[in-house]
Amino acid sequence: MSVGLSVQDLLTPVAVIDETVMETNIKVAQEYFDRIGRNFRPHIKTHKIPALAALQLAYGARGINCQKISEAEVFADAGFTDILITFNMLGKSRLDRLKLLNTKVDLQVVADNEVVVDGLSSAFSGDQPLKVLVECDTGAGRNGVQNPDAAVALAKRIDASPGLVFHGLLTYPKASSETAVETFFSETLSLLKKAGLECPVVSHGGSPSLFDSDLVPSATEHRAGTYIFNDRSMVRAGMCDFDDCAMHVLATVVSRPTENRAVLDAGSKALTSDLLGFSDHGLLIDYPEASIAALSEEHAVVDLTKSGKKPQIGERVRIIPNHTCVVSNLFDRLVFHRDGVVTRIETVAARGQVV
Amino acid sequence: MSVGLSVQDLLTPVAVIDETVMETNIKVAQEYFDRIGRNFRPHIKTHKIPALAALQLAYGARGINCQKISEAEVFADAGFTDILITFNMLGKSRLDRLKLLNTKVDLQVVADNEVVVDGLSSAFSGDQPLKVLVECDTGAGRNGVQNPDAAVALAKRIDASPGLVFHGLLTYPKASSETAVETFFSETLSLLKKAGLECPVVSHGGSPSLFDSDLVPSATEHRAGTYIFNDRSMVRAGMCDFDDCAMHVLATVVSRPTENRAVLDAGSKALTSDLLGFSDHGLLIDYPEASIAALSEEHAVVDLTKSGKKPQIGERVRIIPNHTCVVSNLFDRLVFHRDGVVTRIETVAARGQVV
């Protein structure tokens, strides 16, 4: 084990997490939700580590958000009892697993269409019914019913389905769309009231809109993942500074083939190819004018043309990834440190859980 | 275990490999190299599975190519004895591992600069010297010395370094650059001869140039990975047809929010975000006019605008990934089948090996 070592002594590439920055990120977000009187449900996809979810709950989070049944099973086995799975679930063996999970934890799922609702209903029964939220597409263009009428129609179908309980509304919004989200939610709530349907949960989400959650007064809870570590996309969104990014990928310069080219030992297997709208593959903290221009699986090719400073072969560099969540999924373990001294190594328990 | 099941009964997303197509890919490539009288050294990065490397050797391959020490250790533990690691290696603990590996297998490594050569030399000694190839940048713009003079200078330094043996030249070429590669190699060989340095290995590589390896007569061996499964990029390169792609990612349509939008349960955690120059994220075999327009971690958003056929919710679809190697790295296991019946499930033994 490397506890007590300097992170400078770790073999690269490695993803390291600054405990102090992470704790501050958790605390600041929770204080915001406490202040506006809203439940907060962290999405575990960013870290996939039960010990970190436990810390989020210790600071006051309400429960956890998973994206797949397989992730939820890992966290239920780790003792978490309040789990929302925000993915349309289909398929008999998956629904059998969901039914078993519903006997163990306080479970909520989502649906945005009748096929999913009917499938869920076929697997559940009245004595242990499943709570289902209607997922609403408020502009992000992914899953979700398209308008309040459709939301209410699906809520009614859930309400009429044996084994299911209509439990609320949910959206994963596009950034800076609070007005559209509030309009969708409030209109739907009004229609649900007319229809005599109670709606205990109204779930808003997203790290980019975390500190604007108060602009959606209809919401009862907020879900977010990335905020715990932050990343380059969150800085771009204006939600944090580079100093608030808890995850760095450490890499080593292994080649300097030309004056303006450096090659690092961190490729797409360490940083992922997820550009998230950027034109390059992460920020080199100590060489901000350099650009990680191309990745292959184990190499990053850095363009130093605009960088006055040029790193030497053997030099270690720190990278803030474009998207932290997908980096966690590539490493079996994340290394934690305080002031550069390794404090613990956590297995990324739900890494690779895709079904 | 799922052996004997239909692949249609597997939970999605899942990466499946057609054994018959894979065997044909292995056989056709090996026959080509046998015909031109050249050693073939498959790169295991594409599958990361010892049983598949064993099959490649059984068909006549010479040894294996790994990209990192951690991958090589997995394959050495699995009994492979002829291993080339094509990555500049730095760092004391890594070099200690390399030294141990060199006592167990016939090992070759690469270097493209003096820092790496000097590091290797510091870790090795004369009684069990390490074979080192000089990596040459013949136009791909990644690692490699920039010209034949630099290649010879580095070869001389290796030759003069205690614990090291200069063993040859190596390139990872850009596609369709056989003339440039041959020019670089033949000029370097001529200079090495003048310098009195023997050069047992001249290693050419890449799946896109596999069947053009005979256009580089100076080469003694070829390295390639992707050819075993093939993928959308290999079809684009003209190296195979879609029917020659052994890997499919199976996914399920979980939502149809609008007339022209479908959402699949395979996101960047199943397909990766690796575009490899494509504008979308894989080919939907049964909906070739549809476009996988966007990925989030667990969702693929499919644009059906140009597709006359529209898939239904619950329908299973087959995807040929843009880049098969990076998909293997995302799954703990690959499922193999013959005519759709599961034959075996192999653990991706070297998945996630980045150091």
XYZ file of C-alpha atoms in Angstrom:
710
model
C 0.000 0.000 0.000
C 1.091 3.547 -0.736
C -0.461 5.329 2.266
C 2.004 7.888 3.568
C 3.891 8.094 0.294
C 4.108 11.257 -1.712
C 1.871 11.269 -4.783
C 5.091 12.147 -6.609
C 6.263 8.589 -5.992
C 3.257 6.917 -7.620
C 3.657 5.271 -10.996
C 1.878 7.222 -13.695
C -0.696 7.514 -15.083
C -2.753 7.714 -11.918
C -5.887 9.596 -10.891
C -5.471 11.309 -7.538
C -8.083 13.068 -5.407
C -7.328 15.932 -3.035
C -9.336 15.105 0.118
C -9.459 18.711 1.293
C -10.793 20.046 -1.992
C -13.310 17.188 -2.201
C -14.594 17.774 1.317
C -15.002 21.478 0.613
C -16.932 20.698 -2.571
C -19.271 18.384 -0.640
C -19.714 20.885 2.174
C -20.348 23.936 0.006
C -22.991 22.167 -2.066
C -24.748 20.732 0.968
C -24.775 24.115 2.701
C -26.422 25.614 -0.375
C -29.196 23.006 -0.357
C -29.645 23.306 3.398
C -29.985 27.063 2.926
C -32.659 26.795 0.241
C -34.404 23.952 2.075
C -34.061 21.317 -0.608
C -33.136 17.659 -0.470
C -29.859 16.802 -2.144
C -29.271 13.407 -3.716
C -25.688 12.958 -5.002
C -25.175 10.923 -8.137
C -22.588 8.254 -7.393
C -21.549 7.859 -11.054
C -18.763 10.399 -10.543
C -16.867 8.390 -7.931
C -18.537 4.947 -7.792
C -17.104 4.526 -4.278
C -19.329 3.732 -1.251
C -17.008 5.520 1.207
C -17.489 8.783 -0.692
C -21.252 8.408 -0.852
C -21.186 7.807 2.902
C -19.334 11.091 3.311
C -21.933 12.866 1.167
C -24.700 11.470 3.394
C -22.777 12.397 6.542
C -22.768 16.003 5.362
C -26.543 15.855 4.959
C -27.428 14.395 1.579
C -30.769 12.611 1.460
C -30.016 9.443 -0.482
C -28.119 8.451 -3.596
C -28.712 8.446 -7.321
C -27.467 5.553 -9.478
C -27.740 5.222 -13.238
C -27.970 1.451 -13.646
C -29.296 -1.527 -11.668
C -25.763 -2.915 -11.415
C -24.503 0.276 -9.752
C -27.459 0.280 -7.363
C -26.751 -3.322 -6.362
C -23.154 -2.436 -5.452
C -24.332 0.416 -3.243
C -27.194 -1.574 -1.690
C -24.679 -4.283 -0.797
C -22.579 -1.541 0.808
C -25.500 -0.610 3.064
C -27.169 2.316 1.288
C -30.924 2.279 1.787
C -32.335 5.212 -0.223
C -31.610 4.744 -3.913
C -32.985 6.355 -7.059
C -32.109 4.752 -10.405
C -32.522 7.273 -13.218
C -32.675 4.977 -16.216
C -35.515 3.324 -18.129
C -35.274 -0.353 -17.256
C -36.361 -3.163 -19.564
C -35.788 -6.924 -19.707
C -37.026 -9.753 -17.506
C -33.801 -10.604 -15.707
C -33.113 -6.931 -14.998
C -36.639 -6.482 -13.632
C -36.212 -9.585 -11.461
C -33.087 -7.972 -9.988
C -34.984 -4.725 -9.525
C -37.746 -6.549 -7.656
C -35.206 -8.108 -5.318
C -33.548 -4.730 -4.766
C -36.943 -3.210 -3.908
C -37.260 -5.645 -0.999
C -33.951 -4.407 0.435
C -33.920 -0.625 0.022
C -36.223 2.343 -0.377
C -36.115 2.345 -4.161
C -37.287 4.775 -6.800
C -36.979 4.426 -10.568
C -37.977 6.452 -13.615
C -39.962 5.869 -16.795
C -40.666 8.027 -19.808
C -42.818 5.672 -21.858
C -45.602 3.105 -21.588
C -43.448 0.143 -22.597
C -41.201 0.698 -19.591
C -44.176 1.300 -17.278
C -45.918 -1.861 -18.439
C -42.711 -3.865 -18.036
C -42.207 -2.590 -14.492
C -45.829 -3.350 -13.650
C -45.523 -6.892 -14.948
C -42.685 -7.565 -12.502
C -44.083 -5.923 -9.365
C -47.032 -6.626 -7.146
C -49.227 -4.743 -4.711
C -47.631 -5.868 -1.464
C -44.266 -4.346 -2.311
C -45.006 -1.741 -4.971
C -42.309 0.212 -6.815
C -42.108 4.014 -6.759
C -41.863 5.442 -10.267
C -41.020 9.001 -11.300
C -41.923 10.350 -14.729
C -38.801 11.548 -16.532
C -39.384 14.833 -18.351
C -37.353 16.205 -21.258
C -37.193 19.886 -20.348
C -34.804 20.677 -23.184
C -31.742 18.446 -22.859
C -32.886 16.249 -25.741
C -32.184 12.893 -24.159
C -34.859 10.795 -22.422
C -38.147 12.199 -21.214
C -41.758 12.925 -22.034
C -42.015 15.991 -24.215
C -44.645 18.107 -22.461
C -46.763 18.378 -19.306
C -49.781 16.656 -20.879
C -47.633 13.637 -21.737
C -46.166 13.670 -18.226
C -49.625 13.574 -16.677
C -50.819 10.861 -19.055
C -47.862 8.678 -18.064
C -48.385 9.480 -14.364
C -51.980 8.297 -14.698
C -50.848 5.092 -16.365
C -48.354 4.455 -13.542
C -51.066 5.194 -10.986
C -53.377 2.702 -12.686
C -50.682 0.004 -13.003
C -50.689 -2.851 -10.505
C -47.487 -2.963 -8.498
C -46.509 0.653 -9.215
C -46.895 3.937 -7.350
C -46.609 7.278 -9.115
C -44.065 9.100 -6.990
C -43.094 12.253 -8.852
C -41.343 14.055 -11.693
C -37.698 14.181 -12.700
C -35.547 15.970 -15.235
C -31.959 16.057 -16.298
C -31.888 19.624 -17.641
C -29.670 21.329 -20.114
C -27.477 24.006 -18.566
C -28.957 27.427 -17.744
C -32.522 26.339 -18.444
C -34.071 26.955 -15.043
C -37.016 28.930 -16.458
C -37.928 26.153 -18.869
C -37.606 23.535 -16.127
C -39.776 25.511 -13.710
C -42.414 26.107 -16.391
C -42.538 22.395 -17.263
C -42.713 21.325 -13.626
C -45.244 23.896 -12.448
C -47.597 23.270 -15.358
C -47.367 19.531 -14.796
C -47.955 19.910 -11.054
C -51.046 21.965 -11.764
C -52.385 19.302 -14.124
C -51.555 16.521 -11.662
C -53.458 18.370 -8.933
C -56.497 18.654 -11.185
C -56.207 14.936 -11.877
C -56.085 14.225 -8.148
C -52.593 12.727 -8.275
C -50.186 13.442 -5.454
C -46.607 14.201 -6.465
C -44.236 13.813 -3.507
C -40.995 14.255 -5.449
C -39.970 16.853 -8.032
C -36.376 16.095 -8.891
C -34.139 18.620 -10.606
C -30.522 17.827 -11.430
C -27.127 18.507 -12.859
C -23.865 19.873 -11.487
C -23.768 22.789 -13.951
C -27.073 24.051 -12.526
C -26.426 23.066 -8.901
C -26.151 26.561 -7.428
C -29.110 27.748 -9.505
C -31.436 25.094 -8.143
C -33.319 27.782 -6.174
C -34.488 29.172 -9.523
C -36.682 26.070 -9.805
C -38.979 26.564 -6.800
C -41.205 23.632 -7.744
C -38.376 21.181 -7.184
C -38.147 19.201 -3.956
C -34.713 17.712 -4.579
C -31.589 18.142 -6.656
C -29.309 15.440 -8.049
C -25.683 16.038 -9.022
C -22.502 14.032 -9.412
C -19.599 15.979 -10.891
C -19.561 18.661 -8.175
C -17.749 16.334 -5.733
C -14.554 16.370 -7.808
C -15.256 19.119 -10.360
C -13.431 19.242 -13.680
C -12.518 21.467 -16.582
C -16.114 21.503 -17.861
C -17.334 22.770 -14.491
C -14.797 25.598 -14.555
C -15.986 26.493 -18.058
C -19.564 26.485 -16.746
C -18.524 29.053 -14.152
C -19.347 26.737 -11.252
C -15.860 26.560 -9.765
C -12.218 27.510 -10.192
C -9.354 25.249 -11.177
C -8.352 25.156 -7.499
C -11.711 23.499 -6.769
C -10.905 20.525 -9.008
C -10.160 17.648 -6.639
C -9.133 15.162 -9.345
C -5.831 15.388 -11.141
C -4.497 12.793 -13.527
C -0.740 12.581 -13.003
C 1.303 11.714 -16.070
C 4.955 11.633 -17.095
C 6.605 13.146 -20.155
C 8.074 10.093 -21.898
C 9.225 11.682 -25.147
C 10.068 15.054 -26.666
C 10.410 14.079 -30.329
C 10.480 17.696 -31.535
C 10.801 21.197 -30.098
C 7.042 21.609 -29.926
C 5.889 18.065 -29.211
C 5.795 16.257 -25.888
C 4.309 12.810 -25.387
C 2.765 11.776 -22.066
C 2.043 8.298 -20.713
C -1.662 9.077 -20.245
C -3.851 8.284 -23.240
C -7.519 7.609 -23.803
C -7.343 4.738 -21.286
C -6.558 7.328 -18.587
C -8.240 10.538 -19.763
C -10.970 9.102 -22.034
C -11.724 10.657 -25.415
C -14.626 12.600 -23.930
C -14.073 16.133 -25.257
C -17.269 17.590 -23.714
C -17.061 20.353 -26.279
C -13.394 21.158 -25.725
C -10.959 20.979 -28.629
C -8.276 19.233 -26.578
C -8.103 16.535 -23.951
C -7.614 18.223 -20.592
C -5.744 21.096 -18.996
C -2.050 20.813 -18.171
C -2.019 22.824 -14.953
C 1.636 23.811 -15.111
C 1.624 24.377 -18.887
C -1.705 26.111 -19.491
C -0.674 27.303 -22.964
C 0.145 23.763 -24.059
C -2.586 21.673 -25.661
C -3.209 17.939 -25.327
C -3.871 17.705 -29.036
C -4.342 13.980 -29.595
C -4.755 10.791 -27.631
C -4.116 7.219 -28.516
C -4.769 4.546 -25.950
C -1.564 5.028 -23.963
C -0.073 8.233 -25.410
C -1.077 11.877 -25.208
C 0.526 14.099 -27.819
C 1.001 17.603 -26.444
C 1.409 20.597 -28.737
C 3.851 23.017 -27.112
C 3.805 25.604 -29.899
C 2.129 28.257 -27.757
C 3.880 27.299 -24.535
C 7.001 29.281 -23.710
C 7.930 26.701 -21.073
C 8.659 23.235 -22.441
C 8.615 20.214 -20.114
C 11.542 17.816 -20.012
C 11.530 14.050 -20.479
C 10.868 12.414 -17.138
C 8.995 15.426 -15.767
C 5.674 14.718 -14.099
C 2.689 16.826 -15.100
C -0.770 17.333 -13.612
C -3.868 17.244 -15.802
C -7.364 18.468 -14.953
C -9.593 16.211 -17.026
C -12.376 17.563 -19.213
C -14.861 15.197 -17.564
C -14.071 13.609 -14.234
C -16.873 10.990 -14.133
C -15.600 9.069 -17.133
C -12.044 9.061 -15.758
C -13.186 7.333 -12.552
C -14.661 4.575 -14.694
C -11.246 3.815 -16.219
C -9.309 3.215 -13.007
C -9.720 0.239 -10.691
C -8.596 2.422 -7.791
C -8.466 6.127 -7.001
C -5.655 7.440 -4.818
C -6.545 10.064 -2.212
C -4.127 12.548 -0.708
C -3.855 15.534 1.577
C -1.175 18.066 0.650
C 0.370 15.475 -1.628
C 0.637 12.699 0.965
C -1.398 9.594 0.181
C -4.189 9.108 2.732
C -6.031 6.113 1.298
C -6.648 4.105 -1.829
C -10.252 3.313 -2.653
C -11.456 0.633 -5.037
C -13.837 2.086 -7.604
C -16.435 -0.458 -6.543
C -19.043 0.261 -9.212
C -16.556 0.758 -12.053
C -17.599 -0.892 -15.283
C -21.188 -1.511 -14.165
C -23.061 -0.992 -17.401
C -26.178 -3.193 -17.307
C -22.817 -18.778 -16.974
C -24.514 -17.993 -20.236
C -22.859 -20.626 -22.459
C -25.474 -22.117 -24.768
C -27.780 -19.117 -24.440
C -28.708 -16.975 -27.389
C -26.921 -13.624 -27.438
C -30.431 -12.220 -27.725
C -31.009 -13.216 -24.102
C -28.026 -11.289 -22.719
C -28.632 -8.118 -20.765
C -27.521 -5.071 -22.711
C -25.214 -3.323 -23.214
C -22.820 -6.150 -23.954
C -19.868 -6.592 -26.309
C -20.076 -9.855 -28.232
C -17.485 -11.472 -30.483
C -18.329 -13.740 -33.404
C -15.827 -16.628 -33.114
C -16.060 -17.549 -36.795
C -15.372 -14.027 -38.014
C -12.534 -13.630 -35.506
C -10.891 -16.904 -36.549
C -11.104 -15.907 -40.196
C -9.514 -12.541 -39.420
C -6.636 -14.264 -37.599
C -6.198 -16.821 -40.378
C -6.293 -14.400 -43.304
C -3.721 -12.076 -41.724
C -1.399 -14.914 -40.783
C -1.623 -16.425 -44.278
C -0.626 -13.053 -45.718
C 2.465 -12.842 -43.510
C 3.366 -16.476 -44.179
C 3.081 -15.735 -47.898
C 5.396 -12.707 -47.770
C 7.741 -14.453 -45.334
C 7.468 -11.994 -42.471
C 7.089 -12.504 -38.746
C 3.772 -11.369 -37.323
C 3.467 -10.098 -33.772
C -0.151 -9.384 -32.756
C -0.791 -6.484 -30.398
C -2.851 -7.762 -27.487
C -4.303 -4.322 -26.655
C -7.319 -5.053 -28.837
C -8.554 -8.027 -26.821
C -6.391 -8.148 -23.659
C -7.286 -11.853 -23.334
C -4.590 -14.577 -23.090
C -6.796 -17.224 -24.755
C -7.041 -15.075 -27.883
C -3.311 -14.404 -28.002
C -2.795 -18.172 -27.712
C -5.037 -18.611 -30.753
C -3.018 -16.019 -32.671
C 0.190 -17.901 -31.829
C -1.404 -21.232 -32.762
C -2.091 -19.840 -36.225
C 1.586 -18.922 -36.553
C 2.209 -15.554 -34.930
C 5.736 -15.069 -33.594
C 5.178 -13.460 -30.216
C 3.058 -10.724 -28.729
C 3.154 -6.946 -28.493
C 2.048 -5.180 -25.298
C 1.876 -1.442 -24.679
C 2.581 -1.245 -20.954
C 4.570 -3.209 -18.361
C 1.330 -4.040 -16.535
C -0.144 -5.666 -19.666
C 3.058 -7.605 -20.256
C 3.012 -8.928 -16.692
C -0.515 -10.266 -17.165
C 0.533 -12.100 -20.326
C 3.806 -13.362 -18.862
C 1.848 -14.775 -15.933
C -0.399 -16.485 -18.493
C 2.636 -18.237 -20.001
C 3.637 -16.069 -22.953
C 7.399 -16.020 -23.456
C 8.098 -13.644 -26.366
C 6.961 -10.131 -25.506
C 7.676 -6.728 -27.025
C 6.597 -3.652 -25.037
C 6.271 -0.645 -27.349
C 6.361 2.183 -24.846
C 9.128 4.371 -23.433
C 9.526 3.236 -19.847
C 10.680 5.498 -17.019
C 10.637 5.319 -13.235
C 12.537 3.137 -10.778
C 9.725 0.844 -9.657
C 8.643 0.284 -13.258
C 12.209 -0.534 -14.271
C 12.504 -2.941 -11.324
C 9.429 -4.735 -12.639
C 10.894 -4.709 -16.126
C 14.086 -6.281 -14.856
C 12.136 -9.058 -13.172
C 10.106 -9.625 -16.341
C 13.322 -9.896 -18.360
C 14.354 -12.884 -16.233
C 11.133 -14.698 -17.144
C 10.506 -14.036 -20.846
C 12.296 -13.128 -24.048
C 11.695 -9.409 -23.719
C 12.165 -6.476 -26.052
C 11.413 -2.835 -25.357
C 11.700 0.453 -27.226
C 13.301 3.845 -26.647
C 13.294 7.063 -28.633
C 15.471 9.240 -26.419
C 18.588 9.202 -24.268
C 16.781 9.711 -20.976
C 14.892 6.470 -21.477
C 18.023 4.630 -22.659
C 20.024 5.826 -19.668
C 17.209 4.835 -17.302
C 17.011 1.350 -18.790
C 20.767 0.982 -18.596
C 20.811 1.988 -14.940
C 18.439 -0.864 -14.091
C 19.983 -3.664 -16.168
C 23.267 -5.472 -16.046
C 25.458 -7.444 -18.400
C 24.499 -10.950 -17.342
C 20.864 -10.522 -18.354
C 20.875 -7.606 -20.789
C 17.722 -6.041 -22.202
C 16.992 -5.873 -25.935
C 16.084 -2.367 -27.015
C 14.617 -1.229 -30.346
C 14.854 2.362 -31.511
C 11.382 3.786 -32.128
C 11.258 5.876 -35.306
C 8.696 8.549 -36.147
C 8.119 7.862 -39.832
C 5.296 10.382 -40.062
C 2.658 9.467 -37.486
C 3.705 12.343 -35.215
C 3.709 10.462 -31.954
C 6.857 9.004 -30.377
C 10.030 8.343 -32.317
C 13.369 9.717 -33.426
C 12.903 12.118 -36.293
C 15.412 10.898 -38.893
C 17.874 8.097 -39.710
C 20.849 9.972 -38.281
C 19.080 10.318 -34.935
C 18.095 6.645 -35.070
C 21.704 5.597 -35.547
C 22.944 7.936 -32.827
C 20.490 6.397 -30.371
C 21.366 2.881 -31.530
C 25.023 3.637 -30.814
C 24.149 4.919 -27.362
C 22.162 1.745 -26.637
C 25.049 -0.352 -27.932
C 27.431 1.501 -25.626
C 25.131 1.256 -22.593
C 25.879 -1.398 -19.979
C 23.015 -3.871 -19.618
C 21.454 -3.047 -22.984
C 21.617 -4.616 -26.443
C 20.639 -2.697 -29.561
C 18.158 -5.051 -31.204
C 16.501 -3.152 -34.027
C 14.170 -0.479 -35.334
C 10.440 0.005 -34.905
C 7.733 2.325 -36.186
C 4.054 2.860 -35.717
C 3.315 4.409 -39.101
C 0.566 6.647 -40.286
C -1.758 4.965 -42.774
C -0.676 4.582 -46.413
C 2.876 5.721 -45.740
C 4.766 2.611 -46.858
C 7.177 4.565 -49.072
C 8.163 6.903 -46.259
C 8.575 3.984 -43.856
C 10.737 2.030 -46.291
C 12.885 5.082 -47.004
C 13.415 5.730 -43.287
C 14.215 2.081 -42.551
C 16.506 1.446 -45.531
C 18.505 4.630 -44.974
C 18.881 3.795 -41.295
C 19.917 0.217 -42.051
C 22.548 1.478 -44.437
C 23.938 3.835 -41.795
C 23.848 1.106 -39.141
C 25.797 -1.192 -41.447
C 28.439 1.490 -41.933
C 28.590 1.874 -38.168
C 29.047 -1.849 -37.763
C 25.843 -2.329 -35.798
C 23.750 -5.422 -36.423
C 19.991 -4.880 -36.619
C 18.118 -8.168 -36.171
C 14.603 -6.691 -36.014
C 12.907 -4.100 -38.216
C 9.365 -3.826 -36.936
C 6.587 -2.281 -38.992
C 3.050 -2.039 -37.664
C -0.579 -1.074 -37.766
C -3.777 -2.810 -38.806
C -4.620 -0.187 -41.466
C -1.359 -1.056 -43.270
C -1.392 -4.772 -42.502
C -1.958 -6.054 -46.033
C 0.503 -3.519 -47.435
C 3.354 -4.702 -45.243
C 5.075 -6.212 -48.309
C 5.567 -2.642 -49.552
C 8.125 -2.240 -46.761
C 10.714 -4.855 -47.799
C 13.197 -3.791 -45.121
C 10.829 -4.895 -42.365
C 11.313 -8.250 -40.660
C 8.090 -8.230 -38.673
C 4.685 -6.579 -38.513
C 2.643 -5.704 -35.429
C -1.123 -5.212 -35.456
C -4.015 -5.404 -33.015
C -7.332 -4.237 -34.423
C -7.393 -6.760 -37.302
C -8.525 -9.574 -34.964
C -11.937 -7.975 -34.408
C -11.967 -5.173 -37.011
C -14.201 -2.145 -36.616
C -15.790 0.746 -38.432
C -12.434 2.505 -38.855
C -10.976 -0.575 -40.543
C -13.883 -0.684 -43.001
C -13.291 2.995 -43.746
C -9.611 2.206 -44.329
C -10.663 -0.338 -46.946
C -9.142 -3.237 -44.991
C -12.359 -5.225 -44.487
C -16.114 -5.249 -44.912
C -18.722 -4.826 -42.207
C -19.207 -8.604 -42.295
C -15.591 -8.957 -41.159
C -16.245 -7.051 -37.931
C -16.256 -9.672 -35.169
C -17.260 -7.309 -32.363
C -20.772 -5.983 -32.005
C -22.025 -3.986 -29.070
C -25.610 -5.039 -28.402
C -27.901 -2.366 -27.029
C -31.609 -1.877 -26.385
C -33.845 1.007 -27.406
C -35.090 2.327 -24.056
C -36.864 5.467 -25.205
C -38.365 7.074 -28.292
C -39.049 10.572 -26.989
C -39.776 11.980 -30.439
C -40.407 10.748 -33.978
C -36.743 11.154 -34.901
C -35.022 10.369 -31.616
C -34.236 7.002 -30.103
C -32.223 6.481 -26.943
C -30.128 3.352 -26.402
C -28.770 1.905 -23.169
C -25.173 2.011 -24.472
C -23.314 5.231 -23.734
C -19.695 6.262 -23.498
C -19.120 3.572 -20.850
C -19.896 0.958 -23.532
C -18.855 2.566 -26.822
C -16.279 5.108 -25.560
C -16.210 8.653 -26.933
C -13.434 7.729 -29.348
C -14.651 9.184 -32.661
C -11.511 8.200 -34.651
C -12.467 10.890 -37.137
C -16.096 9.861 -37.505
C -18.826 12.374 -36.760
C -20.955 9.857 -34.855
C -20.392 7.069 -32.377
C -20.678 3.784 -34.247
C -22.703 2.113 -36.985
C -26.180 0.762 -36.280
C -26.065 -2.298 -38.534
C -29.813 -2.585 -39.018
C -30.365 1.180 -39.257
C -27.432 2.354 -41.354
C -29.064 5.722 -42.112
C -29.514 6.465 -38.418
C -26.761 8.300 -36.580
C -25.562 7.827 -33.007
C -25.384 11.570 -32.553
C -24.471 11.942 -28.885
C -23.352 9.865 -25.949
C -23.600 10.419 -22.273
C -22.233 7.804 -19.927
C -25.183 5.405 -20.153
C -27.281 6.835 -22.991
C -26.786 7.013 -26.752
C -29.015 9.510 -28.511
C -29.808 8.303 -32.023
C -30.926 10.705 -34.730
C -33.454 8.896 -36.942
C -34.133 11.828 -39.279
C -32.581 10.126 -42.305
C -33.748 6.636 -41.383
C -36.988 5.484 -43.002
C -37.180 2.601 -40.542
C -37.571 3.613 -36.905
C -36.802 1.133 -34.119
C -39.329 0.468 -31.392
C -38.837 0.693 -27.629
C -37.522 -2.623 -26.373
C -35.922 -3.517 -29.704
C -32.340 -4.736 -29.577
C -29.852 -3.195 -31.962
C -26.325 -4.131 -33.054
C -23.564 -1.545 -33.191
C -20.197 -1.802 -34.944
C -17.964 0.432 -32.834
C -15.715 3.069 -34.364
C -12.723 1.626 -32.480
C -12.847 -1.880 -31.089
C -9.711 -1.738 -28.875
C -11.086 0.912 -26.559
C -14.381 -0.945 -26.204
C -12.603 -4.063 -24.910
C -11.047 -1.918 -22.201
C -14.491 -0.943 -20.871
C -15.880 -4.424 -20.289
C -14.754 -6.840 -17.590
C -15.767 -9.724 -19.837
C -16.331 -10.295 -23.550
C -18.989 -12.762 -24.650
C -18.157 -15.040 -27.580
C -20.684 -16.700 -29.842
C -21.062 -18.808 -32.951
C -24.174 -18.123 -35.001
C -25.622 -16.241 -32.052
C -25.156 -19.046 -29.504
C -22.827 -18.172 -26.629
C -19.678 -20.323 -26.731
C -17.634 -18.843 -23.901
C -17.146 -15.794 -21.738
C -13.596 -14.511 -21.363
C -12.366 -12.158 -18.681
C -10.566 -9.190 -20.215
C -7.519 -10.044 -18.137
C -5.423 -6.985 -18.972
C -8.311 -4.498 -18.904
C -7.486 -1.262 -17.147
C -3.727 -1.885 -17.096
C -2.388 1.619 -17.585
C 0.988 1.816 -15.825
